[in-house]
Structure formats: structure tokens, C-alpha cells
Amino acid sequence: MALLEDRVNSVPAPRELTTKPRRSDQIFRFVVTLGGMSSLVILGLIALFLSIKGIHILNEKGFSFITESRWEVVTDENQEVIQSTFGIGAMLVGTMLTAVIALFVGVPISILGALYLSFYASGRVKTFLVSLIDLMAAFPSLLFGFWGFFVFMDSAEYWAKLINKYLGFIPIFQVPTPIFERSPFIAGLVLAIMIIPIVTSISREIFAQTPLDRIQAAFALGATRLTMIRAVVIPYGRGGIVGGAMLGLGRAMGETVAVYTVLNVVYAVNWQMLFGAGGNIASLILLKFGEAGAYEVDALMAAGLILFLLTLVVNFAADFLVNRFGKRGR
Amino acid sequence: MSEENQNQKAMPASLASVAAKHAQKQPGTNPLGTGLEARGVHAWFGTKHVLSDVTLDFAAGTVTALIGPSGCGKSTFIRTLNRMHEFIPTAALAGEVRLDGKDIYAPGTDVTKIRLKIGMVFQKPNPFPSMTIGENVLSGLKLAELKRSNTDDLLESCLVRAGLWNEVKDRLKEQGGSLSGGQQQRLCIARSLAVEPQVLLMDEPCSALDPGSTFRIEETIAELSQTMTIIIVTHNMQQAARVSDYTAFFLSNDGPGLMVETGPTSQIFSAPRDKRTEDYVTGRFG
């Protein structure tokens, strides 16, 4: 009797569920873990390197390193540093300004392009354009820079003057003196062209995954392609578009050579995007690295560290946005 | 007489009696236009001929069931009726489909207007997950760019006709995906009603649903057939017998699918003229 009661009254604790994987599976698990962790390790090592090299500069200069806008080193005849001022404020602003212009121009073009490729382009045109865009993604950025400098600059300057003439009452379109060459506007446009391939191909892949049954449901309700895209494809792809745009933003913020070619490096914070003055962190590093002494190199590493952190923050913010707003259409 | 009796005995009593219970509507008893006519419809996917020479009338205000084994072309056929067939890139078609006497494939036809008049419900419930229940029902207005003044009334009447109003009237603001499978399918029916189609095509609407939900949808079909023409593809012969006035039997013998026989449902299930139909409805194959 007691036994029966025990069985009725006692609820067992959940058992631990275990399995012993086969040897081959264990080895494979080790190999893929290695692969998975390697990117984390490499990223960590780079961050560590930048920190070790740059942290003493940040300690010395403090907050002024990101607020100040001067970059001066005075050395004596023995190459000993007598006096130095390092501040990347202008470069930080330039980095963000050019990247935002790039997104503003590049992302809409990319989305339209991706929609065309996914829902309008037919057979051969589509295959051709897709491989062209992939080619464009692999194009060296130096060539974009050259093209921007020798070919694109003239027309962009003309547009800049037009914008200044008709929209000049808006503060960001004002210029203190009429210098329209090598401005953040032009650098931003070159960057926009550079991010179009990546944003387009990511958006296209997301659009291609739109569930067919939803597309069919929309068409069966008398939808046109435009209304179908608005009701089905865009809500589904929203998260992916944000993700692609953030990859583009990352590329735009880190771009070195192209920006160096088409943007004047000037050590003054400049929000007036049509005015030929600016620079971004990466192009500053390129500009100074060749002739920098050991101490200045450390300062450049500190600038690199700031860029690294900025990229990290932007990516986390993008992840947050995708998780927050991207899921609803799925 | 005696031969027909014998024939009836050979049938499983259930299907024939189920079909007999369903009061068959006569064509033309409803003032809903002349209905839908398929004339010599052929269909291809690439070079594969999948449907051959189907001529079939769907009288206005009747329910027609399309039955047949898998791969016989009945789903392809139903998709030619509202031009969803051409949605597949390599699809081709010959013949005519006429709505109120006008060929829906005529050059210069706006295909979106055809699909407004001939709605469709799919096998798998597919509400739009980014929209609420209410938005889902009215989505057709937005998609087809139609203007309606009193959308609240339309919303309610569509949900009532789809037999879903009582279950969702207090949760119209919730996402469509929060409903059960059967409810989602009725939501999809409500959604296609909102654009007021003349004809409703249903491609195995119950094959992903449990018996209870299936029963509710069959009730809805009976209700809807008062005001529109319904064509339903089904694998379930019981269902065909329960809901339809007419039945068409499709079959493919390694070649393109053919329509073997059509007639009043009670006749198809009790006294089919073709041996192949008899074999199929008595469960000898398929």
C-alpha cells in the first residue's frame, strides 16, 4: 500500500538528458568550433593591439582627443617629440558626415535596384546585371577614387553649386567661401557608389526569400506589382535592408583611399557638406602614417581604436534595430 | 433501370448517399451572370504538356468540385482560371477562359481586374503576417487600389460570411498569425470576399486542416454559393460529395492531364459513365 501511495504522490525530478557523440562527430565539432572562434579571436587581437599601442595617448590627451581638431607634432633635431597636439574631432565628424551622405544616396538606389532585379528584370538582363554588381563589389576602391577625382568631380561640383544656389538657406548647404572641390558631398557620393553593390546584393537576396505563397496571395487579390511589393516584400525585407545598409555604413566609415583621393583633409570641424574641407579617420591615418615617428604612430593607432569602437557601436545599434523592427513582417 | 440499380450497389453506399443528400442547384437558377467557361484549355510547363483540351462550364452560383489523383492537372487547371498559371516563368497556355462571355486571356486585358473578379484561396493558409486581422481582411482594397467608404461594415460582413466574426470580433487588432490554422484559412476566405469576386477558386483549401476546421469551411462554402460561383479542388471525395453540385474528374496516364468526365455530383458518385471514374470513386486506385 505504501508503495502505491509513494508512486502516486512523488513527482520525479526531471532527468538529465545526455548523449555521447561519436568520435568523428567530436572531431568535426572541434574543427568547426575552431573556425567559428577564429573571427572572434582575430577581432579581439586587433582590438588588443590597437589598445596597447594607443591607450597611453588617450590617457595623456584625455577627452580632447575626440573633441580637439588639431594634429601637430613638434620634434627637435634628434627626432624627440617636444610638443604634440592630437585631436580627431574634425575627422570624426567627417567620417560620419560622408558615411551618412553615402547611405542617404546609396541605399534608396540599392533598394530600387534590388527590386528591379527581383521582380522586373527578366532572364538574361538579370543574370548580366547581377554579375556586374558582384564585379562592382570586388572593384578596388582606389579606382573608385581615381574615377571620382578625374571624372566625377566636375559634374558633382556642378550639382553642389546648384544645391548651394537653390537650397543654400539650409545651414548644411551653406559654404563660407565658394570652394566646392573635394568636399564631403563629393566624397559621400563616391562612397554611395561604392556601397551600392553590397547593399543591392543583400537586399536582393532578402527579397528573393519572400515567401511565394504571400506573393501569390497578393496577386490573387488583384494586386499590381507595386502594391504587392509594398504590402508583402518591403515588410518582409525591412530587417534585411537595415542589415545591408549597416554593412554599407561600415564600409563607408572605414573607407580610406577613395576618400583620401576626393576629400581635402582639413583640421576643422565642417558640417557644411558642400564646402571643400573635411577628412575621415581612415584617410587621416593614411595621410600621416608614412612620415610619422613612433609616438605619432601610437596616436594614429588611438585614432584607429576610436574608429573601431565607432564601427562596433554602429553595428550593435543596427542589430538592435533589426531585432526591434525587422521581425514584424516575417 | 435494373442496370443502374446494380451499378449503385457496386458503389460504396456512403459517397453516393452523401452526394444525394446535397440538394443540387440547377444552372441558371441564380441571377449571377453566365458564369465561367473553359474552352479547349491546354497548359504547359516549359515543353511538358500537363493539361490537354479541357472544356468545362461553371454555371453561376454553383459549386463544382475538381477531383482526381495527384499530378492529374487539376491544380494547374484551376490556376488557369484566374491567370495565376502564368505566374510560373515557363508556363504556357492555349484555349480560352470566358467570364460572362469575355475571354480573360484576350489581348489588352488587365490581369489584376480579372483576379479581382475571380478570387482564390490557397492550400496553405497565407495571411499577411505584417498585418492585423482587420487589415488582412481589407488588404485587397489596398492591393487593388479600390476605394470603399464604409470599411467597418465590409470588414464585419466578410468575416461573418467566412464564419469567423464571432471568434475574432474582439481581436481585430491582433496579428493574423495569432490565429489557428483553420481560423487563418477562414481569414483568407474573408480576405478574398472583401474585393467582391464573382467566382471563388479554392485549391485544396482544407488539406492542411483538422476535421473540425474542415467542417466549418464546408459550411462557409455552402453559405457562399448563394452569391457566387465556387470551384474547389479536393483530394477528399467525401468533401466533393458533401459540398459540390457538379464534379469533374481529371486523370493523367503518363501524358498530359485530361478531364475524363463531368456531371452532377450525385451522378458522378452513383452512376459514372466512364469506367476510370468508377474505379477512382470506388477507391480502386488513386
mmCIF file of C-alpha atoms in Angstrom, chain B residues 106-215:
data_model
loop_
_atom_site.group_PDB
_atom_site.id
_atom_site.type_symbol
_atom_site.label_atom_id
_atom_site.label_comp_id
_atom_site.label_asym_id
_atom_site.label_seq_id
_atom_site.Cartn_x
_atom_site.Cartn_y
_atom_site.Cartn_z
ATOM 1 C CA ALA B 106 -7.807 38.455 -74.627
ATOM 2 C CA PRO B 107 -5.006 40.867 -75.593
ATOM 3 C CA GLY B 108 -5.195 44.131 -73.698
ATOM 4 C CA THR B 109 -6.840 42.585 -70.647
ATOM 5 C CA ASP B 110 -5.773 43.984 -67.272
ATOM 6 C CA VAL B 111 -4.917 40.810 -65.387
ATOM 7 C CA THR B 112 -5.346 42.464 -61.985
ATOM 8 C CA LYS B 113 -9.011 43.150 -62.779
ATOM 9 C CA ILE B 114 -9.518 39.513 -63.740
ATOM 10 C CA ARG B 115 -8.122 38.370 -60.404
ATOM 11 C CA LEU B 116 -10.431 40.774 -58.614
ATOM 12 C CA LYS B 117 -13.437 39.099 -60.221
ATOM 13 C CA ILE B 118 -12.054 35.588 -59.791
ATOM 14 C CA GLY B 119 -10.646 35.248 -56.287
ATOM 15 C CA MET B 120 -8.527 32.402 -54.982
ATOM 16 C CA VAL B 121 -7.950 30.572 -51.708
ATOM 17 C CA PHE B 122 -4.801 28.500 -51.474
ATOM 18 C CA GLN B 123 -3.909 25.144 -49.979
ATOM 19 C CA LYS B 124 -1.830 26.588 -47.170
ATOM 20 C CA PRO B 125 -3.378 29.448 -45.172
ATOM 21 C CA ASN B 126 -1.316 32.518 -46.073
ATOM 22 C CA PRO B 127 -2.447 35.606 -44.146
ATOM 23 C CA PHE B 128 -0.077 38.584 -44.331
ATOM 24 C CA PRO B 129 1.938 38.410 -41.103
ATOM 25 C CA SER B 130 2.771 42.106 -41.071
ATOM 26 C CA MET B 131 -0.925 42.996 -40.860
ATOM 27 C CA THR B 132 -3.562 42.707 -38.175
ATOM 28 C CA ILE B 133 -6.633 40.508 -38.620
ATOM 29 C CA GLY B 134 -8.698 43.505 -39.688
ATOM 30 C CA GLU B 135 -6.022 44.775 -42.081
ATOM 31 C CA ASN B 136 -5.750 41.303 -43.571
ATOM 32 C CA VAL B 137 -9.452 41.205 -44.408
ATOM 33 C CA LEU B 138 -9.305 44.627 -46.060
ATOM 34 C CA SER B 139 -5.881 44.111 -47.659
ATOM 35 C CA GLY B 140 -7.436 43.509 -51.083
ATOM 36 C CA LEU B 141 -8.762 47.068 -51.173
ATOM 37 C CA LYS B 142 -5.274 48.408 -50.655
ATOM 38 C CA LEU B 143 -3.624 45.926 -53.005
ATOM 39 C CA ALA B 144 -6.089 46.560 -55.821
ATOM 40 C CA GLU B 145 -6.284 50.277 -55.011
ATOM 41 C CA LEU B 146 -10.062 50.236 -54.522
ATOM 42 C CA LYS B 147 -11.927 52.889 -52.588
ATOM 43 C CA ARG B 148 -14.644 51.889 -50.129
ATOM 44 C CA SER B 149 -16.445 54.321 -47.875
ATOM 45 C CA ASN B 150 -17.664 52.112 -45.081
ATOM 46 C CA THR B 151 -14.878 49.649 -44.437
ATOM 47 C CA ASP B 152 -16.118 48.718 -40.958
ATOM 48 C CA ASP B 153 -19.309 47.244 -42.396
ATOM 49 C CA LEU B 154 -17.371 45.483 -45.131
ATOM 50 C CA LEU B 155 -14.959 44.053 -42.564
ATOM 51 C CA GLU B 156 -17.784 42.680 -40.474
ATOM 52 C CA SER B 157 -19.785 41.272 -43.371
ATOM 53 C CA CYS B 158 -16.762 39.493 -44.845
ATOM 54 C CA LEU B 159 -15.865 37.918 -41.521
ATOM 55 C CA VAL B 160 -19.484 36.926 -40.922
ATOM 56 C CA ARG B 161 -19.740 35.295 -44.325
ATOM 57 C CA ALA B 162 -16.472 33.456 -43.758
ATOM 58 C CA GLY B 163 -17.844 32.221 -40.427
ATOM 59 C CA LEU B 164 -15.103 33.875 -38.398
ATOM 60 C CA TRP B 165 -16.730 37.015 -36.976
ATOM 61 C CA ASN B 166 -17.691 35.618 -33.584
ATOM 62 C CA GLU B 167 -14.225 34.261 -32.950
ATOM 63 C CA VAL B 168 -12.282 37.389 -33.885
ATOM 64 C CA LYS B 169 -14.570 40.366 -33.378
ATOM 65 C CA ASP B 170 -12.776 41.356 -30.168
ATOM 66 C CA ARG B 171 -9.269 40.842 -31.520
ATOM 67 C CA LEU B 172 -9.273 42.560 -34.900
ATOM 68 C CA LYS B 173 -6.123 44.439 -33.897
ATOM 69 C CA GLU B 174 -4.107 41.261 -33.284
ATOM 70 C CA GLN B 175 -1.704 39.864 -35.876
ATOM 71 C CA GLY B 176 -3.170 37.437 -38.411
ATOM 72 C CA GLY B 177 -0.592 34.849 -37.441
ATOM 73 C CA SER B 178 -2.034 34.577 -33.925
ATOM 74 C CA LEU B 179 -4.996 32.531 -35.205
ATOM 75 C CA SER B 180 -5.164 28.750 -35.522
ATOM 76 C CA GLY B 181 -4.677 27.135 -38.932
ATOM 77 C CA GLY B 182 -8.394 26.737 -39.584
ATOM 78 C CA GLN B 183 -9.118 30.281 -38.484
ATOM 79 C CA GLN B 184 -6.312 31.552 -40.696
ATOM 80 C CA GLN B 185 -7.850 29.798 -43.681
ATOM 81 C CA ARG B 186 -11.238 31.361 -42.964
ATOM 82 C CA LEU B 187 -9.432 34.691 -42.621
ATOM 83 C CA CYS B 188 -8.025 34.106 -46.106
ATOM 84 C CA ILE B 189 -11.543 33.382 -47.371
ATOM 85 C CA ALA B 190 -12.803 36.585 -45.729
ATOM 86 C CA ARG B 191 -9.912 38.443 -47.333
ATOM 87 C CA SER B 192 -10.866 37.252 -50.813
ATOM 88 C CA LEU B 193 -14.518 38.174 -50.206
ATOM 89 C CA ALA B 194 -13.670 41.797 -49.445
ATOM 90 C CA VAL B 195 -12.999 42.585 -53.109
ATOM 91 C CA GLU B 196 -16.386 41.036 -54.008
ATOM 92 C CA PRO B 197 -15.401 38.405 -56.556
ATOM 93 C CA GLN B 198 -17.934 36.705 -58.845
ATOM 94 C CA VAL B 199 -16.039 33.438 -58.728
ATOM 95 C CA LEU B 200 -14.017 31.912 -55.896
ATOM 96 C CA LEU B 201 -11.378 29.309 -56.691
ATOM 97 C CA MET B 202 -10.277 27.053 -53.837
ATOM 98 C CA ASP B 203 -7.196 24.902 -54.298
ATOM 99 C CA GLU B 204 -7.449 22.134 -51.675
ATOM 100 C CA PRO B 205 -8.451 24.660 -49.012
ATOM 101 C CA CYS B 206 -8.822 22.037 -46.285
ATOM 102 C CA SER B 207 -5.880 19.731 -46.917
ATOM 103 C CA ALA B 208 -3.802 21.366 -44.165
ATOM 104 C CA LEU B 209 -6.674 21.484 -41.660
ATOM 105 C CA ASP B 210 -8.173 19.260 -38.973
ATOM 106 C CA PRO B 211 -11.684 17.774 -39.397
ATOM 107 C CA GLY B 212 -13.371 20.404 -37.227
ATOM 108 C CA SER B 213 -11.941 23.282 -39.229
ATOM 109 C CA THR B 214 -12.740 21.430 -42.451
ATOM 110 C CA PHE B 215 -16.364 21.198 -41.372
#
